[in-house]
Coordinates of C-alpha atoms in Angstrom, one line a residue:
M12 CA -6.3 13.7 7.5
S13 CA -7.4 15.3 4.2
F14 CA -5.3 17.7 2.1
A15 CA -6.4 20.5 -0.2
V16 CA -4.5 19.1 -3.2
D17 CA -4.9 15.3 -3.4
R18 CA -5.8 13.8 -6.8
L19 CA -5.0 11.2 -9.4
V20 CA -2.8 12.6 -12.1
L21 CA -2.3 9.5 -14.3
T22 CA -4.6 6.5 -14.9
P23 CA -4.4 3.5 -17.3
A24 CA -6.5 5.4 -19.8
D25 CA -3.6 7.9 -20.3
I26 CA -1.3 5.2 -21.6
D27 CA -0.9 4.4 -25.3
L28 CA 0.1 0.8 -25.6
A29 CA 0.8 1.2 -29.4
R30 CA 4.0 2.9 -28.1
S31 CA 4.8 0.3 -25.5
P32 CA 8.1 -1.6 -25.7
L33 CA 6.0 -4.8 -26.1
A34 CA 4.1 -3.5 -29.1
G35 CA 4.3 -5.9 -32.1
H36 CA 5.9 -8.7 -30.1
L37 CA 2.9 -10.7 -28.9
S38 CA -0.1 -12.2 -30.7
A39 CA -2.1 -12.0 -27.6
E40 CA -4.0 -8.8 -26.5
T41 CA -2.5 -6.8 -23.6
Y42 CA -3.9 -4.0 -21.5
V43 CA -2.7 -1.6 -18.8
L44 CA -3.3 -3.4 -15.5
G45 CA -1.8 -0.4 -13.7
A46 CA 0.1 2.9 -14.2
F47 CA 1.4 3.4 -10.7
N48 CA 4.2 3.6 -8.0
P49 CA 5.9 6.6 -9.6
G50 CA 9.4 7.8 -8.7
L51 CA 9.4 11.6 -8.5
T52 CA 12.0 14.3 -9.0
R53 CA 12.3 17.9 -10.3
L54 CA 13.9 18.6 -13.7
A55 CA 16.2 21.6 -14.5
N56 CA 13.4 23.3 -16.3
G57 CA 11.3 23.3 -13.1
N58 CA 8.9 20.6 -14.2
L59 CA 8.3 17.5 -12.2
L60 CA 9.1 14.1 -13.6
M61 CA 7.3 10.9 -12.6
M62 CA 8.9 7.5 -13.5
V63 CA 5.8 5.4 -13.7
R64 CA 5.6 1.7 -13.5
I65 CA 3.4 0.4 -16.3
A66 CA 2.1 -3.1 -15.6
E67 CA 1.2 -4.5 -19.0
A68 CA -1.0 -7.6 -18.7
L69 CA -2.5 -10.2 -20.9
R70 CA -6.2 -9.6 -21.5
H71 CA -6.9 -13.3 -21.3
P72 CA -4.2 -15.0 -19.3
L73 CA -6.3 -18.1 -18.6
R74 CA -7.0 -20.2 -21.8
D75 CA -6.6 -23.8 -23.0
A76 CA -6.3 -25.1 -19.4
H77 CA -3.1 -22.9 -18.9
V78 CA -2.2 -19.6 -17.2
H79 CA 0.2 -17.5 -19.3
A80 CA 3.0 -15.1 -18.4
I81 CA 5.0 -12.6 -20.4
R82 CA 8.7 -12.9 -20.4
W83 CA 11.6 -11.0 -22.1
E84 CA 14.4 -13.0 -23.6
R85 CA 17.5 -12.4 -25.7
R86 CA 17.7 -14.2 -29.0
D87 CA 20.9 -15.7 -30.4
N88 CA 21.4 -12.6 -32.5
G89 CA 21.5 -10.5 -29.4
V90 CA 18.1 -8.8 -30.0
G91 CA 15.6 -9.0 -27.3
R92 CA 12.0 -10.1 -27.7
Y93 CA 8.9 -10.8 -25.6
V94 CA 7.4 -14.3 -25.5
L95 CA 4.6 -16.1 -23.7
D96 CA 5.1 -19.0 -21.2
A97 CA 2.2 -21.4 -20.5
W98 CA 1.7 -23.1 -17.1
A99 CA -0.8 -25.9 -16.5
L100 CA -3.7 -24.6 -14.4
E101 CA -3.8 -27.7 -12.3
H102 CA -0.4 -26.7 -10.9
A103 CA -1.2 -23.0 -10.4
D104 CA -2.9 -20.9 -7.7
T105 CA -4.5 -17.9 -9.3
A106 CA -6.3 -16.3 -6.3
D107 CA -4.1 -13.1 -6.4
P108 CA -4.9 -11.2 -9.6
R109 CA -1.4 -9.8 -9.8
K110 CA 0.4 -13.1 -9.8
F111 CA 0.1 -16.9 -9.6
L112 CA 1.8 -19.4 -7.4
L113 CA 3.2 -22.7 -8.8
R114 CA 2.5 -25.7 -6.6
D115 CA 4.8 -28.7 -6.0
G116 CA 8.0 -26.7 -6.4
G117 CA 9.4 -27.2 -2.9
W118 CA 9.7 -23.5 -2.5
K119 CA 7.3 -20.6 -2.8
I120 CA 7.5 -20.1 -6.6
M121 CA 5.5 -17.5 -8.5
A122 CA 5.0 -15.8 -11.9
L123 CA 3.3 -12.6 -12.8
T124 CA 0.2 -11.9 -14.8
S125 CA 1.9 -8.8 -16.2
L126 CA 5.3 -7.5 -17.2
S127 CA 6.3 -4.0 -15.9
W128 CA 8.3 -1.3 -17.7
L129 CA 9.0 2.3 -16.7
L130 CA 7.6 5.4 -18.4
P131 CA 8.8 8.9 -17.8
V132 CA 5.9 11.4 -17.5
E133 CA 6.7 15.1 -17.3
L134 CA 4.4 17.3 -15.2
T135 CA 3.9 21.0 -14.6
P136 CA 5.8 22.3 -11.6
D137 CA 2.9 21.8 -9.3
G138 CA 2.4 18.2 -10.6
L139 CA -1.2 18.7 -11.5
A140 CA -1.1 18.5 -15.3
I141 CA 0.8 16.3 -17.8
V142 CA 3.3 18.2 -20.1
T143 CA 4.7 15.2 -22.0
I144 CA 4.7 11.4 -21.9
H145 CA 8.2 10.4 -23.0
Y146 CA 7.6 7.1 -24.7
D147 CA 10.9 7.4 -26.5
R148 CA 12.7 7.3 -23.1
A149 CA 10.9 4.3 -21.6
I150 CA 13.0 1.8 -19.7
A151 CA 12.3 -1.8 -20.5
P152 CA 14.0 -5.1 -19.8
A153 CA 17.5 -5.5 -21.4
N154 CA 19.1 -8.2 -19.3
D155 CA 18.3 -11.7 -18.3
F156 CA 17.8 -10.6 -14.7
Q157 CA 15.0 -8.3 -15.8
C158 CA 13.1 -10.9 -17.9
Y159 CA 9.9 -10.5 -15.8
G160 CA 10.1 -6.8 -15.7
I161 CA 11.4 -3.6 -14.0
E162 CA 9.4 -2.2 -11.1
D163 CA 8.9 0.6 -8.6
A164 CA 11.5 3.3 -9.4
R165 CA 12.7 5.6 -6.7
I166 CA 14.7 8.7 -7.8
S167 CA 17.2 10.7 -5.7
R168 CA 19.1 13.8 -6.6
V169 CA 22.6 13.7 -5.1
G170 CA 24.8 16.5 -6.1
E171 CA 24.7 16.9 -9.9
R172 CA 23.4 13.3 -10.5
Y173 CA 20.0 11.7 -10.5
L174 CA 20.2 8.2 -9.1
M175 CA 17.3 5.8 -9.6
T176 CA 16.8 2.4 -7.9
T177 CA 14.4 -0.2 -9.4
C178 CA 13.4 -3.8 -8.8
S179 CA 14.4 -6.2 -11.5
V180 CA 12.6 -9.5 -11.6
S181 CA 13.7 -12.8 -12.9
P182 CA 14.1 -16.5 -11.9
E183 CA 17.7 -15.7 -11.2
R184 CA 17.0 -13.1 -8.6
H185 CA 14.7 -10.4 -7.4
S186 CA 17.3 -7.7 -7.2
T187 CA 17.7 -3.9 -6.9
T188 CA 19.2 -2.3 -10.0
L189 CA 20.7 1.2 -10.3
Y190 CA 20.3 3.8 -13.1
S191 CA 21.9 7.2 -13.3
S192 CA 21.2 10.4 -15.2
R193 CA 22.6 13.9 -15.6
D194 CA 19.2 15.4 -16.6
G195 CA 16.6 13.1 -15.2
L196 CA 15.3 12.1 -18.6
D197 CA 18.1 10.1 -20.3
W198 CA 19.1 7.2 -18.0
T199 CA 22.1 4.9 -18.0
F200 CA 22.0 1.4 -16.5
E201 CA 24.8 1.0 -13.9
S202 CA 24.6 -2.4 -12.2
I203 CA 22.8 -4.7 -9.8
V204 CA 23.5 -3.1 -6.4
L205 CA 21.5 -5.4 -4.0
D206 CA 21.0 -9.1 -4.4
H207 CA 17.9 -11.3 -4.1
Q208 CA 14.9 -10.0 -2.3
N209 CA 16.6 -6.9 -1.0
K210 CA 14.3 -4.2 -2.4
D211 CA 12.6 -0.9 -1.6
M212 CA 16.1 0.7 -1.8
L213 CA 16.0 4.4 -1.2
I214 CA 19.1 6.5 -1.6
F215 CA 19.4 9.5 0.7
E216 CA 19.3 12.9 -1.2
G217 CA 22.7 13.9 0.1
L218 CA 25.9 12.5 1.6
I219 CA 26.7 11.8 5.2
D220 CA 30.4 12.3 6.0
G221 CA 31.2 11.9 2.3
Q222 CA 29.3 8.6 2.0
Y223 CA 26.1 7.7 0.1
W224 CA 23.5 6.2 2.4
A225 CA 20.4 4.1 1.6
Q226 CA 17.5 2.4 3.2
T227 CA 17.0 -1.2 2.2
R228 CA 14.5 -3.9 3.0
P229 CA 15.7 -7.5 2.9
L230 CA 13.0 -10.1 2.9
G231 CA 13.0 -13.7 4.1
D232 CA 10.8 -16.6 5.4
L233 CA 12.3 -16.7 8.9
Y234 CA 12.7 -14.0 11.6
F235 CA 13.9 -14.4 15.2
A236 CA 11.6 -13.3 18.0
Y237 CA 12.2 -10.2 20.1
P238 CA 12.2 -10.9 23.9
P239 CA 8.7 -10.9 25.6
G240 CA 7.6 -7.4 26.4
S241 CA 9.8 -5.8 23.6
G242 CA 8.4 -2.8 21.9
W243 CA 9.4 -4.3 18.5
R244 CA 7.7 -6.9 16.3
A245 CA 9.7 -9.5 14.5
G246 CA 9.5 -9.3 10.7
P247 CA 10.7 -7.2 7.7
S248 CA 12.4 -3.9 8.7
I249 CA 13.9 -0.9 7.0
N250 CA 17.6 -1.3 7.3
L251 CA 20.5 0.9 6.3
A252 CA 23.6 0.7 4.1
H253 CA 26.4 3.1 3.1
S254 CA 28.7 3.3 0.0
P255 CA 31.6 5.3 -1.3
D256 CA 30.2 5.4 -4.8
A257 CA 26.5 4.3 -4.8
L258 CA 27.6 0.9 -6.4
F259 CA 29.1 -1.1 -3.6
W260 CA 27.1 -1.1 -0.4
K261 CA 27.9 -2.2 3.1
P262 CA 25.1 -2.8 5.6
W263 CA 25.1 -0.6 8.6
H264 CA 25.4 -2.4 11.9
K265 CA 22.5 -0.6 13.7
P266 CA 18.9 -1.3 13.0
G267 CA 16.8 1.3 11.1
I268 CA 13.0 1.6 11.3
R269 CA 11.4 -1.5 12.8
P270 CA 7.7 -2.5 13.1
H271 CA 6.2 -1.6 16.5
A272 CA 4.7 -4.3 18.7
A273 CA 1.9 -2.0 19.7
T274 CA 0.0 -2.1 16.4
V275 CA -0.6 -4.6 13.6
A276 CA -1.1 -1.7 11.1
T277 CA 2.7 -1.8 10.5
A278 CA 3.2 -5.6 10.9
R279 CA 5.1 -5.5 7.6
I280 CA 7.0 -2.3 6.5
G281 CA 9.2 -1.0 3.7
G282 CA 10.7 2.2 2.4
G283 CA 8.6 4.7 0.5
T284 CA 10.3 8.0 -0.4
P285 CA 14.0 8.7 -0.6
P286 CA 15.0 10.5 2.6
I287 CA 15.3 14.3 2.2
L288 CA 17.3 16.6 4.5
T289 CA 15.3 19.1 6.5
D290 CA 16.5 21.5 9.2
D291 CA 15.7 18.9 11.8
G292 CA 16.9 15.7 10.1
W293 CA 16.1 13.3 7.3
L294 CA 12.4 13.0 6.5
T295 CA 11.4 9.6 5.2
L296 CA 8.0 8.3 4.3
W297 CA 7.4 4.6 4.4
H298 CA 4.6 2.0 4.0
G299 CA 3.1 -0.2 6.7
V300 CA 0.9 -3.2 5.8
E301 CA -1.8 -4.5 8.0
P302 CA -2.7 -8.1 7.3
K303 CA -6.1 -8.5 5.6
E304 CA -7.1 -11.2 3.1
I305 CA -4.5 -11.8 0.4
V306 CA -2.9 -8.4 -0.2
G307 CA -3.3 -6.4 3.1
I308 CA -4.0 -2.8 3.8
Y309 CA -1.2 -0.4 2.8
R310 CA -0.8 3.0 4.5
T311 CA 1.9 5.7 4.4
Y312 CA 3.7 6.7 7.6
W313 CA 6.7 9.0 8.3
S314 CA 9.8 9.2 10.5
L315 CA 12.4 11.9 11.1
L316 CA 16.0 10.5 11.3
D317 CA 19.1 12.0 12.8
K318 CA 21.1 13.9 10.2
D319 CA 24.4 12.4 11.3
D320 CA 23.3 8.9 12.3
P321 CA 20.1 7.9 10.4
S322 CA 19.6 4.8 12.6
I323 CA 18.3 7.2 15.3
V324 CA 14.6 7.9 14.9
L325 CA 13.9 11.4 16.3
R326 CA 10.2 11.5 15.6
T327 CA 7.5 9.3 14.2
E328 CA 3.8 8.6 14.5
H329 CA 1.5 5.6 14.6
A330 CA -1.1 7.5 12.7
P331 CA -0.8 7.3 8.9
V332 CA -0.1 10.3 6.7
L333 CA -2.0 8.8 3.8
E334 CA -4.6 6.1 3.4
A335 CA -6.2 4.6 0.3
S336 CA -9.0 6.9 -1.0
A337 CA -12.2 5.3 -2.3
E338 CA -13.3 8.8 -3.4
L339 CA -10.3 9.3 -5.7
T340 CA -10.7 5.9 -7.4
E341 CA -14.5 6.0 -7.7
P342 CA -14.3 7.3 -11.4
I343 CA -12.1 4.3 -12.3
Q344 CA -14.0 1.8 -10.1
D345 CA -14.5 -0.6 -13.1
L346 CA -10.7 -1.0 -13.4
M347 CA -10.0 -1.9 -9.8
Y348 CA -8.7 -5.4 -8.9
V349 CA -7.3 -4.7 -5.4
R350 CA -8.3 -2.2 -2.8
D351 CA -6.9 -0.5 0.4
I352 CA -3.5 0.3 -1.1
V353 CA -1.6 3.5 -1.2
F354 CA 2.1 3.0 -1.9
T355 CA 4.1 6.2 -1.6
T356 CA 7.3 6.3 -3.8
G357 CA 8.4 10.0 -4.3
I358 CA 8.7 13.4 -2.7
V359 CA 9.8 16.8 -3.8
D360 CA 10.3 19.9 -1.6
T361 CA 8.6 23.0 -3.0
G362 CA 9.5 25.3 -0.1
E363 CA 6.1 25.6 1.5
H364 CA 4.9 22.0 1.1
Y365 CA 6.0 18.6 -0.2
V366 CA 4.6 17.1 -3.4
V367 CA 4.2 13.5 -2.6
A368 CA 3.7 10.8 -5.3
S369 CA 2.0 7.5 -4.6
G370 CA 0.6 4.5 -6.4
E371 CA -3.1 4.2 -5.7
A372 CA -4.7 0.7 -5.6
D373 CA -1.8 -0.6 -7.8
L374 CA -3.7 1.2 -10.6
A375 CA -3.0 4.9 -10.9
C376 CA -0.6 7.8 -9.8
R377 CA -1.7 10.0 -7.0
L378 CA -0.1 13.4 -6.1
T379 CA -0.7 15.0 -2.7
H380 CA 0.5 18.4 -1.5
I381 CA 1.3 17.9 2.2
P382 CA 2.1 21.0 4.3
K383 CA 5.4 20.8 6.1
T384 CA 3.6 21.5 9.4
R385 CA 2.2 17.9 9.1
F386 CA 5.6 16.6 10.1
N387 CA 5.8 18.7 13.4
G388 CA 8.0 21.4 12.1
S389 CA 10.2 19.2 9.8

């Protein structure tokens, strides 16, 4: 399905790395590998705010028989800095342009070819023009558990507070971290809220029986089989958790959204946009990944959840809402390093339609105006 308003609103060319948190730290040249996967919310002045993931990568990661990675560290005087680590190429698998795998570790061990930080970008109320890029409010690593970067913000407005979940990456853990704000522009780090490899955490935009609720997506290397003939496919699923304060979370005992056995298009799934309350229930957009080559094909799907028990899926569709668009990325074709990816990360209700924010091709920010009728009266 095509939509009347569907365009890229931010690309790597819009980012000034002279104002990056990494500027002046490294002797090696860097570039913007991607400006993508934006969290989205509306500010008090009516403008939209995207919290954009900036993946800043080494221009030449392979040199002198080594592959290099960027890492943040805290010096003895307490001041942070960015440094380069070198890994012997003979021990690394560099087939995926986004990362490299280290052999002979006993586990699946990887490092990144880029380090990500978050950049607030203010847009007009319709989301179609940039008002201000707030470099002075960028969010960068500040703790050991963020030494490989901060990724994929999701923003929820709950009462008078903005809550933002992010993925913090380090050898210690791949965790979910929480930030809060009163105005959507100035953010305070709260805490780690989910531990290793429990990511794509989306906080519901509203309380249920006085409790905060969230979708989570734990990962692992082992899943148990459903019985023969089951309608479900074993693998990663979108689970649920609740909390009295948005800091301490208890998993919900019922399953959330699970991959269907009838299609491989959603063989792997994860949360996309924070669930928002409609007259019929909680509307949530999520991603499904169809296996293909190294990365897979990412598409956006939707489900409507019961407003009192979000483990109950009232409506959903096998057909995707959004797919990757070669037409949109054609003008930046020379920058592309992966394809077939749309990764939806934000939604705002305008009254007549939803403004939906996505990362396109791990490269740029895409905004789409989707009529409410697309979700069967949601």
